[in-house]
XYZ file of C-alpha atoms in Angstrom:
727
model
C 151.455 24.662 166.208
C 152.051 24.808 169.992
C 155.278 26.369 169.378
C 153.634 28.972 167.131
C 151.165 29.920 169.925
C 153.761 30.203 172.465
C 155.633 32.568 170.204
C 152.665 34.566 169.613
C 151.935 34.938 173.304
C 155.490 35.933 174.065
C 155.115 38.606 171.425
C 151.868 39.886 172.925
C 153.595 39.887 176.375
C 156.391 41.787 174.989
C 154.126 44.372 173.394
C 152.573 44.876 176.862
C 155.668 45.436 178.508
C 156.619 47.921 175.659
C 153.173 49.651 176.141
C 152.334 49.800 179.819
C 149.479 52.205 179.123
C 147.491 49.562 177.346
C 144.492 48.162 179.192
C 145.056 44.561 180.101
C 141.522 43.570 179.358
C 141.600 45.224 175.964
C 144.822 43.551 175.393
C 143.575 40.129 176.319
C 140.442 40.353 174.206
C 142.660 41.675 171.229
C 144.938 38.756 171.808
C 142.121 36.227 171.915
C 140.713 37.590 168.781
C 144.175 37.508 167.113
C 144.733 34.178 168.276
C 141.579 32.917 166.900
C 142.268 34.770 163.507
C 145.924 33.431 163.438
C 144.680 30.026 164.060
C 142.168 30.207 161.329
C 144.757 31.543 159.090
C 147.089 28.799 159.985
C 144.581 26.102 159.700
C 143.574 27.661 156.325
C 147.040 27.834 155.232
C 147.869 24.286 156.373
C 144.658 22.979 155.035
C 145.405 24.304 151.821
C 148.782 22.151 151.931
C 148.182 18.652 151.062
C 151.302 16.867 152.405
C 150.272 13.440 151.127
C 150.217 14.300 147.413
C 153.062 14.252 145.265
C 152.112 18.003 144.113
C 153.350 19.293 147.628
C 155.982 21.823 147.016
C 158.257 23.184 149.741
C 158.312 26.333 148.082
C 154.614 27.069 149.049
C 155.467 26.350 152.679
C 158.176 28.970 152.546
C 155.844 31.458 151.140
C 153.325 30.954 154.066
C 156.064 31.269 156.748
C 157.406 34.242 155.016
C 153.941 35.723 155.026
C 153.465 35.068 158.803
C 156.916 36.478 159.677
C 155.801 39.713 158.083
C 152.996 40.220 160.552
C 153.889 43.259 162.856
C 153.304 41.562 166.148
C 155.289 38.660 165.133
C 158.100 40.856 164.022
C 157.952 42.765 167.439
C 157.791 39.529 169.472
C 160.774 38.141 167.723
C 162.707 41.217 167.823
C 162.111 41.723 171.668
C 162.435 37.954 172.691
C 158.985 37.858 174.610
C 158.087 34.565 176.036
C 154.509 34.078 174.621
C 153.519 31.218 176.966
C 153.989 33.353 179.946
C 152.246 36.024 178.329
C 149.251 33.787 177.500
C 148.958 32.743 181.297
C 149.009 36.383 182.249
C 146.226 37.157 179.742
C 144.205 34.094 181.128
C 144.566 35.318 184.656
C 143.577 38.815 183.692
C 140.398 37.467 181.968
C 139.228 35.663 185.010
C 139.822 38.692 187.148
C 137.695 40.773 184.761
C 135.116 38.053 184.793
C 134.937 38.029 188.587
C 134.601 41.767 188.685
C 131.813 41.625 186.073
C 129.805 39.314 188.056
C 130.148 41.574 191.135
C 128.858 44.526 188.945
C 125.844 42.518 187.712
C 124.961 41.423 191.447
C 125.372 45.147 192.524
C 123.099 46.231 189.727
C 120.479 43.386 190.206
C 117.851 45.790 191.726
C 118.135 48.021 188.761
C 117.761 45.073 186.418
C 114.739 43.826 188.069
C 113.169 47.244 188.040
C 114.048 47.436 184.395
C 112.489 44.096 183.684
C 109.263 45.159 185.444
C 109.267 48.335 183.424
C 109.671 46.387 180.190
C 106.768 44.065 181.383
C 104.656 47.113 181.902
C 105.525 48.576 178.525
C 104.631 45.331 176.908
C 101.153 45.294 178.428
C 100.725 49.017 177.372
C 101.956 48.086 173.879
C 99.606 45.170 173.839
C 96.540 47.405 174.683
C 97.755 49.861 172.008
C 97.919 46.948 169.451
C 94.379 46.113 170.371
C 93.215 49.739 169.883
C 95.015 50.002 166.478
C 93.486 46.597 165.457
C 90.136 48.078 166.389
C 90.940 51.378 164.407
C 92.026 49.232 161.464
C 88.711 47.431 161.546
C 86.795 50.687 161.747
C 88.798 52.145 158.890
C 88.031 49.020 156.773
C 84.428 49.624 157.431
C 84.862 53.305 156.648
C 86.613 52.643 153.347
C 83.758 50.356 152.286
C 81.167 53.183 153.310
C 83.414 55.711 151.216
C 83.286 53.396 148.212
C 79.577 53.147 148.627
C 79.368 56.910 148.882
C 81.490 57.371 145.864
C 79.272 55.016 143.896
C 76.282 56.903 144.839
C 78.006 60.262 144.167
C 78.711 59.046 140.481
C 75.135 57.836 140.030
C 73.731 61.123 141.252
C 76.211 63.098 139.025
C 75.041 61.060 135.933
C 71.362 61.749 136.958
C 72.177 65.554 137.324
C 73.773 65.742 133.983
C 71.064 64.114 132.234
C 68.608 66.312 134.094
C 70.528 69.322 132.934
C 70.766 68.137 129.318
C 67.038 67.525 129.411
C 66.383 70.786 131.106
C 68.654 72.538 128.411
C 66.729 71.018 125.497
C 63.452 71.639 127.212
C 64.198 75.217 128.004
C 65.378 75.861 124.443
C 62.143 74.233 123.226
C 60.180 76.230 125.569
C 62.049 79.494 124.524
C 61.449 78.606 120.865
C 57.821 77.865 121.418
C 57.009 80.877 123.689
C 55.872 83.913 121.715
C 56.790 86.910 123.974
C 54.500 89.905 124.172
C 57.309 92.112 123.019
C 57.507 90.337 119.769
C 53.720 90.509 119.311
C 53.539 94.365 120.019
C 56.589 95.045 117.676
C 55.344 93.218 114.875
C 51.893 94.622 115.112
C 52.632 98.277 116.071
C 56.203 99.231 115.214
C 57.209 100.779 111.757
C 59.235 98.316 109.684
C 62.130 100.678 109.372
C 62.914 100.565 113.101
C 65.799 98.318 114.148
C 63.593 96.793 116.878
C 61.125 95.519 114.162
C 63.992 94.033 112.199
C 65.344 92.115 115.299
C 61.847 90.926 116.175
C 61.458 89.772 112.542
C 64.569 87.651 112.718
C 63.164 86.044 116.010
C 59.816 85.392 114.363
C 61.555 83.838 111.365
C 63.464 81.598 113.702
C 60.229 80.463 115.526
C 58.587 79.835 112.150
C 61.339 77.527 111.158
C 61.279 75.859 114.434
C 57.660 75.327 114.313
C 57.988 73.836 110.861
C 60.687 71.523 112.268
C 58.475 70.359 115.170
C 55.561 69.846 112.860
C 57.714 67.249 111.005
C 58.342 65.515 114.276
C 54.554 65.634 115.183
C 55.283 67.431 118.437
C 52.000 68.291 120.205
C 53.218 71.649 121.677
C 53.640 73.023 118.159
C 49.857 73.238 117.799
C 49.621 75.539 120.845
C 51.610 78.300 118.998
C 50.907 77.668 115.348
C 47.913 79.917 115.210
C 49.699 83.062 116.693
C 52.895 82.415 114.723
C 50.682 82.358 111.520
C 48.982 85.543 112.352
C 52.194 87.328 113.175
C 53.732 86.171 109.972
C 50.773 87.400 107.914
C 51.026 90.656 109.582
C 54.789 90.876 109.031
C 54.347 90.000 105.215
C 51.804 92.533 104.921
C 53.728 95.251 106.364
C 57.048 94.314 104.494
C 55.032 94.041 101.129
C 53.593 97.432 101.522
C 56.933 98.961 102.347
C 58.910 97.472 99.560
C 56.341 98.232 97.071
C 56.294 101.869 98.264
C 60.120 102.122 97.588
C 59.680 100.482 94.151
C 56.958 102.949 93.193
C 59.325 105.717 94.291
C 61.558 104.821 91.351
C 58.822 105.854 88.920
C 58.808 109.588 90.117
C 60.431 111.908 87.523
C 63.964 113.079 88.112
C 64.365 110.397 90.919
C 67.792 109.234 91.620
C 66.959 105.457 91.842
C 70.185 104.567 93.570
C 68.886 106.146 96.939
C 65.852 103.951 97.331
C 68.062 100.979 96.036
C 70.511 101.630 98.814
C 67.468 101.890 101.381
C 66.226 98.353 100.122
C 69.697 96.965 100.611
C 69.613 98.096 104.330
C 66.441 95.885 104.693
C 67.519 93.065 102.453
C 66.357 90.560 105.143
C 62.706 91.533 104.261
C 62.969 89.869 100.879
C 64.712 86.973 102.420
C 61.835 86.560 105.038
C 59.236 86.830 102.211
C 61.180 84.229 100.045
C 61.230 81.818 102.952
C 57.599 82.182 104.053
C 55.498 83.760 101.385
C 56.973 82.957 97.896
C 53.854 84.475 96.179
C 54.290 87.841 97.660
C 58.214 87.495 97.015
C 57.500 86.824 93.396
C 55.057 89.708 93.114
C 57.613 92.038 94.521
C 60.418 90.845 92.140
C 58.146 90.959 89.064
C 57.215 94.503 90.145
C 60.865 95.509 90.597
C 61.765 93.972 87.214
C 58.847 95.597 85.364
C 59.565 99.110 86.982
C 63.406 99.091 86.549
C 63.134 97.750 82.992
C 60.862 100.641 82.022
C 63.134 103.146 83.849
C 66.262 101.988 82.145
C 64.818 101.848 78.738
C 63.202 105.350 79.141
C 66.445 106.893 80.459
C 68.821 105.364 77.885
C 66.437 106.006 74.983
C 66.151 109.664 75.938
C 69.770 109.959 76.688
C 70.827 108.486 73.403
C 68.478 110.595 71.340
C 69.781 113.665 73.167
C 73.393 112.621 72.616
C 72.864 112.445 68.886
C 71.840 116.027 68.817
C 75.411 117.162 69.639
C 77.088 115.003 66.995
C 79.023 116.457 64.167
C 76.592 117.335 61.350
C 79.002 116.377 58.697
C 80.002 112.841 58.575
C 81.896 110.614 56.221
C 79.770 109.079 53.279
C 80.555 106.427 50.852
C 82.494 108.766 48.624
C 85.047 109.574 51.270
C 87.498 107.005 50.481
C 91.195 106.982 50.397
C 91.485 106.673 46.791
C 88.959 109.136 45.735
C 90.149 112.515 44.116
C 90.378 115.363 46.587
C 88.448 118.398 45.138
C 88.342 120.397 48.252
C 90.161 123.748 47.808
C 92.097 125.037 50.746
C 94.748 127.356 51.443
C 98.033 126.559 53.047
C 97.130 128.323 56.472
C 93.353 127.554 56.175
C 91.683 125.408 58.846
C 90.454 122.178 57.231
C 86.781 121.631 57.465
C 85.319 118.314 58.678
C 84.232 117.673 55.104
C 87.925 117.640 54.015
C 88.674 114.051 53.269
C 92.077 114.264 54.916
C 90.475 114.661 58.302
C 88.501 111.498 57.916
C 91.719 109.498 57.988
C 93.538 111.627 60.641
C 93.374 110.460 64.309
C 94.459 113.835 65.852
C 93.134 114.121 69.354
C 90.429 111.482 68.789
C 92.635 108.734 70.172
C 92.511 110.501 73.610
C 89.136 108.984 74.150
C 91.170 105.676 74.978
C 93.162 107.176 77.816
C 92.002 105.886 81.253
C 91.135 109.585 82.305
C 88.697 109.999 79.396
C 87.582 106.496 79.260
C 86.263 106.389 82.629
C 85.443 110.032 82.870
C 82.133 111.660 83.503
C 79.530 111.145 80.806
C 78.348 113.873 78.583
C 75.445 116.051 79.666
C 73.613 116.750 76.381
C 71.786 119.849 77.284
C 74.979 121.434 78.666
C 76.734 120.698 75.519
C 73.937 122.077 73.430
C 73.972 125.390 75.415
C 77.742 125.462 74.834
C 77.121 124.689 71.038
C 79.645 121.946 71.436
C 79.776 119.086 68.922
C 81.555 115.745 69.249
C 82.465 112.815 66.953
C 80.582 109.611 67.173
C 83.026 107.687 69.165
C 82.788 110.384 72.156
C 79.005 109.980 72.126
C 79.502 106.011 71.964
C 81.824 106.122 74.962
C 79.486 108.292 77.073
C 76.539 106.111 76.298
C 78.286 102.780 77.016
C 80.183 104.024 80.135
C 76.723 104.921 81.511
C 75.503 101.486 80.564
C 78.529 99.922 82.254
C 78.236 101.941 85.558
C 74.502 101.380 85.835
C 74.722 97.619 84.666
C 77.492 96.775 87.077
C 75.562 98.524 89.947
C 72.217 96.823 89.004
C 73.761 93.558 88.854
C 75.360 93.801 92.215
C 72.040 94.874 93.648
C 70.278 92.134 92.105
C 72.776 89.454 93.555
C 72.628 91.245 97.013
C 68.881 91.878 97.398
C 67.260 89.058 95.530
C 69.998 86.460 96.597
C 70.741 85.226 93.118
C 73.915 83.941 91.623
C 75.206 82.418 88.504
C 72.773 81.887 85.577
C 69.885 83.026 87.819
C 71.449 86.390 88.406
C 72.141 86.699 84.710
C 68.600 85.792 83.735
C 67.227 88.442 86.155
C 69.575 90.994 84.920
C 68.631 90.258 81.330
C 64.821 90.572 82.285
C 65.609 94.163 83.547
C 68.241 95.332 80.942
C 67.340 93.258 78.006
C 64.945 95.785 76.421
C 67.448 98.492 76.846
C 70.318 96.395 75.445
C 68.129 95.562 72.447
C 67.459 99.222 71.841
C 71.151 99.869 71.925
C 71.937 97.103 69.312
C 69.173 98.249 67.150
C 70.181 101.820 67.023
C 73.882 100.986 66.706
C 73.163 98.630 63.792
C 71.230 101.334 62.048
C 74.091 103.805 62.530
C 76.893 101.359 61.577
C 75.240 100.203 58.313
C 75.601 103.780 56.979
C 78.891 104.782 58.638
C 82.111 105.247 56.543
C 84.340 106.710 59.193
C 86.537 103.781 59.833
C 88.477 105.416 62.669
C 85.378 106.120 64.568
C 84.393 102.476 64.147
C 87.946 101.231 65.280
C 87.751 103.504 68.200
C 84.370 102.175 69.197
C 85.770 98.636 68.995
C 88.554 99.395 71.271
C 86.303 101.280 73.706
C 84.256 98.083 73.961
C 87.337 95.978 74.455
C 88.528 98.173 77.294
C 85.011 98.174 78.910
C 84.839 94.418 78.645
C 88.274 94.328 80.486
C 86.880 96.619 83.150
C 83.737 94.470 83.743
C 85.864 91.363 83.894
C 88.112 93.024 86.400
C 85.019 93.879 88.585
C 83.802 90.236 88.112
C 80.607 91.369 86.522
C 79.713 88.883 83.777
C 76.280 90.504 83.115
C 77.270 92.545 80.041
C 79.578 89.884 78.386
C 77.140 88.795 75.882
C 76.374 92.491 74.850
C 79.841 93.293 74.346
C 80.324 90.272 72.105
C 77.103 91.472 70.142
C 78.540 94.906 69.664
C 81.755 93.592 68.454
C 80.010 91.418 66.049
C 78.375 94.525 64.502
C 81.546 96.703 64.561
C 84.144 94.334 63.227
C 82.606 93.412 59.933
C 81.656 97.111 59.299
C 85.314 98.192 59.916
C 86.790 95.337 57.789
C 84.213 96.342 55.038
C 85.287 99.973 55.076
C 88.994 99.120 54.983
C 88.360 96.769 51.976
C 86.432 99.684 50.318
C 89.580 101.821 50.765
C 91.984 99.206 49.482
C 89.624 98.671 46.431
C 89.517 102.518 45.880
C 93.367 102.831 45.786
C 93.675 99.698 43.682
C 91.321 101.191 41.012
C 92.622 104.650 41.218
C 93.720 106.016 37.747
C 96.886 108.314 38.027
C 96.015 110.170 34.880
C 92.695 111.398 36.601
C 94.374 112.921 39.593
C 95.273 116.233 37.927
C 98.713 117.706 37.468
C 101.783 115.886 38.304
C 103.777 117.150 41.361
C 106.925 115.731 42.963
C 105.686 116.612 46.481
C 103.879 113.996 48.617
C 100.579 112.935 47.272
C 97.411 113.506 49.245
C 96.493 109.845 48.893
C 99.759 108.812 50.373
C 99.221 111.403 53.216
C 95.711 109.897 53.683
C 97.219 106.305 54.047
C 100.034 107.500 56.432
C 97.698 109.299 58.679
C 95.212 106.413 58.679
C 97.817 103.505 59.061
C 99.381 105.385 61.876
C 96.098 105.925 63.619
C 95.099 102.168 63.209
C 98.535 100.877 64.260
C 98.737 103.015 67.394
C 95.168 102.124 68.504
C 95.804 98.475 67.781
C 98.893 98.067 69.885
C 97.041 97.507 73.109
C 94.609 94.907 71.806
C 96.246 93.425 68.663
C 94.096 91.880 66.107
C 95.570 89.658 63.321
C 92.789 90.373 60.817
C 93.507 94.153 61.225
C 97.130 93.731 60.667
C 96.405 91.573 57.509
C 94.057 94.342 56.036
C 96.688 96.873 56.801
C 99.200 94.742 54.997
C 97.024 94.769 51.917
C 96.516 98.459 52.154
C 100.161 99.088 52.325
C 100.844 96.868 49.209
C 98.189 98.854 47.330
C 99.709 102.227 48.378
C 103.022 101.143 47.366
C 101.630 100.100 44.061
C 100.061 103.388 43.687
C 103.043 105.384 44.421
C 104.950 103.407 41.722
C 102.269 103.967 39.274
C 102.203 107.613 40.044
C 106.041 107.899 39.765
C 105.852 106.162 36.388
C 103.834 109.275 35.111
C 106.906 111.410 35.379
C 109.204 111.512 32.257
C 112.619 111.675 33.962
C 114.073 109.163 36.446
C 115.157 111.959 38.486
C 111.485 113.269 39.043
C 110.331 109.715 39.644
C 112.921 109.268 42.437
C 112.157 112.629 43.898
C 108.539 111.811 43.967
C 109.155 108.336 45.502
C 111.481 109.663 48.125
C 109.208 112.494 49.077
C 106.231 110.206 49.616
C 108.155 107.404 51.383
C 109.737 109.959 53.774
C 106.394 111.583 54.316
C 104.739 108.283 55.136
C 107.654 107.154 57.306
C 107.616 110.431 59.339
C 103.754 110.347 60.030
C 104.053 106.499 60.984
C 106.804 107.048 63.368
C 104.982 109.643 65.243
C 102.361 107.194 66.533
C 103.638 103.682 65.610
C 106.515 101.655 67.155
C 109.876 101.856 65.493
C 109.956 98.097 64.987
C 106.601 97.882 63.314
C 106.094 96.190 60.009
C 104.969 99.342 58.329
C 107.920 101.511 59.572
C 110.513 98.823 58.626
C 109.025 98.431 55.057
C 109.057 102.158 54.314
C 112.480 102.655 55.791
C 114.050 99.907 53.321
C 112.053 101.585 50.419
C 113.300 105.164 51.377
C 116.937 103.830 51.680
C 116.932 102.118 48.371
C 115.509 105.069 46.437
C 117.741 107.613 48.252
C 120.846 105.641 47.274
C 119.585 105.549 43.689
C 118.823 109.263 43.679
C 122.455 110.090 44.968
C 123.777 108.128 42.073
C 121.510 109.902 39.789
C 122.551 113.416 40.832
C 126.209 112.674 40.711
C 126.036 111.174 37.338
C 125.345 114.471 35.561
C 128.502 116.630 36.798
C 130.730 113.701 37.800
C 129.507 110.832 35.514
C 132.768 110.517 33.670
C 134.859 110.188 36.637
C 132.343 107.652 38.356
C 132.170 105.527 35.194
C 135.976 105.392 34.919
C 136.268 104.442 38.602
C 133.857 101.629 38.299
C 135.457 100.330 35.168
C 138.963 100.615 36.540
C 137.981 98.816 39.698
C 136.416 96.027 37.806
C 139.602 95.663 35.718
C 141.665 95.872 38.934
C 139.957 92.846 40.413
C 140.631 90.880 37.174
C 144.252 92.125 37.106
C 143.726 93.850 33.604
C 144.372 97.456 34.617
C 146.964 97.705 31.804
C 144.119 98.051 29.270
C 143.499 101.647 30.388
C 147.180 102.790 30.069
C 146.415 104.320 26.736
C 143.613 106.483 28.157
C 145.958 109.296 29.251
C 143.806 111.898 27.317
C 140.698 110.790 29.016
C 142.378 110.814 32.495
C 143.722 114.241 31.801
C 140.353 115.620 30.895
C 138.807 113.997 34.019
C 141.323 115.340 36.387
C 141.422 118.819 35.009
C 137.479 118.822 34.608
C 137.011 117.948 38.187
C 139.344 120.454 39.480
C 137.930 123.260 37.618
C 134.191 122.642 38.184
C 133.571 120.534 41.358
C 132.760 123.512 43.510
C 130.147 124.968 41.224
C 128.689 121.331 40.620
C 128.417 120.735 44.368
C 126.682 124.069 44.886
C 124.224 123.545 42.182
C 123.580 119.930 43.355
C 122.896 121.194 46.976
C 120.367 123.822 45.760
C 118.632 121.295 43.451
C 118.307 118.819 46.389
C 116.768 121.495 48.753
C 114.370 122.633 46.089
C 113.290 119.152 45.224
C 112.431 117.886 48.746
C 109.806 119.278 51.038
C 111.407 117.790 54.262
C 114.410 119.788 54.984
C 115.756 117.120 57.294
C 115.439 114.481 54.468
C 117.089 117.064 52.029
C 119.951 117.517 54.353
C 120.404 113.779 54.805
C 120.485 113.387 50.895
C 123.234 116.152 50.541
C 125.322 114.684 53.146
C 124.991 111.170 51.509
C 125.786 112.662 48.008
C 128.838 114.436 49.189
C 130.106 111.424 51.147
C 129.586 109.243 47.957
C 131.454 111.982 45.922
C 134.351 111.713 48.254
C 134.411 108.009 48.033
C 134.518 108.035 44.359
C 137.315 110.655 44.197
C 139.260 108.633 46.752
C 138.841 105.606 44.597
C 140.117 107.810 41.583
C 143.252 108.720 43.646
C 143.881 105.012 44.438
C 143.561 104.069 40.817
C 146.032 106.873 39.517
C 148.464 105.691 42.275
C 148.768 102.313 40.583
C 152.013 101.464 38.727
C 150.099 101.877 35.340
C 149.421 105.535 35.786
C 152.354 106.705 37.977
C 154.128 108.227 35.144
C 151.306 110.560 34.147
C 152.119 114.079 34.705
C 148.644 115.146 35.379
C 148.691 113.234 38.722
C 150.274 116.359 40.096
C 147.016 118.344 39.408
C 144.855 116.036 41.484
C 143.207 117.766 44.454
C 144.450 116.555 47.980
C 141.767 114.412 49.334
C 141.873 116.064 52.825
C 141.622 119.612 51.212
C 138.625 118.280 49.286
C 136.889 117.008 52.428
C 137.408 120.345 54.107
C 136.052 122.264 51.178
C 133.047 119.941 50.900
C 132.170 120.442 54.546
C 131.606 124.027 53.696
C 128.750 123.079 51.428
C 127.091 121.126 54.176
C 123.509 122.676 54.832
C 122.906 123.836 58.250
C 119.198 124.181 59.507
């Protein structure tokens, strides 16, 4: 270990020699620190080596030696060969010299050190006094904190008391304000007219004070008795003035030629008056309501009674009676260009322009003014008068119901009851007069139009959310529906009981009864599309069946089948044409007559072809039947018959087609229908002749010489087109 120290000193000494600029003192201090550190390291390293144990391994010693040799100073000392012991002595001497120098410095600076000591002592005394002062400040702050806490508690307490006093003040001030009756209110209620805005405002305030006084009286508040007398007197005065004002407005309704909507609008501006009466003087409120109900009930009854009676004066004088039924014989004489009179039964079953009454423009158009119509000598059907009368009822009824709900503050059943008190007498008069008219009415179209007018008016009131007239609409429909069904059943019975032999001369043109049916059915179907009714559809179905049976009975009166078919086709075509003008193409009536017309048309085509071309047609049908069975050879001996058919067709087909076309055009009143029949007949003829060609091309008949005389099919088609009518 000593050797190691000596080596270390030598290394340090060598380093000093190599570095003369290094301070010896610094070098000595560094050396001592390094020596100590190395000693520690050495002790540590040797301490970790247990030489007494069997586990000591020489390899570990080598490792530590190698680690020490790698130190930079050791490497430098070993490399230069410095004597570490000598170097150690030098360092020790240098340390002693430095120590002596340091002592001299301390002695030299002793005065300054003493002065510094005195200054530090003085600072300590000052700091001690400051500490005392700060301690005093701390105790003062502690007392101030407790005082602040006390003040904070006092502040919270005072704040709570303030809030409580403010709350009490608020309630008391509100109570005082509600209790105090200002002079402005007294003077306004007593002196101002009720129509002024100031009176209305003060009336609201008075109503609030009355309600507040009632509330206080329930609490037995003594202050209430101080104002009760003056509030009661003001209330009586206000009630008196309001009663007088409203009654004057109600009495104004009674003046002749008065537009009662104007005073109604005035009352609505002051609807609070009735609310005030209802809340504070129910007897007066009931008096006003009863007076209004009585007045308006009489006004509406008088107005509508007068209006209805004046409307009847502009109705058509000639109306349908019990003999104006669909199956009754038409004895009216009229020319082709003559204008049909109302009494003509055909007009009873024709809708014409009457259906326009259901259009929105006319349905909700202005009502008729009877005296204006009388001056213009105008006359109207019943449904027009009915529309005008009931639109006036709808308009006035809706307005009245809204007024009652708004002014008298009623809703639900109470509003309906009040409305019925006013309009009940008028509605009863309507139902009575309508029942009288309907019981003797045989104009089914007028009744049906009235039904649909009511259905549309009911939809309008439902859209406006006015239920007041719902029961009346139902009552009217209960009057009209049975009558319409009765008239329809009477017409069905009249057609069923018609005797064709009593209807005069036979004519293949459309019969007037079928025309009546067509016009009537198209009218009912077109009207019924918007609001379908199954009962109506069922009755129309019965009527259609009876008309079809009637047409068949009439056709049976003709001696020849051709005339029967012409009659049937003319009538079916006419009914179909009329129906398609108004009814939908897919309606049951249109589809039914289309099928009937198609069947009879096909039969008629076969009938008119059978006369000139019957031999060829029967041969074709016979041969086609045998071809299907494979027995065509049975006809190979009919060469003479085939020759006659070929030559006969070639020589006469043009004349036959011409005659057929002329006959068809004479037989059918509808040119379009006649053209369609001719086209169908010529098409059928070409098909038969094509079949004739096909049969003669069979092996059985190929040897016949007459085949060369057959007309070319294309040539025949070209020639046939020349006979196609053009209109």
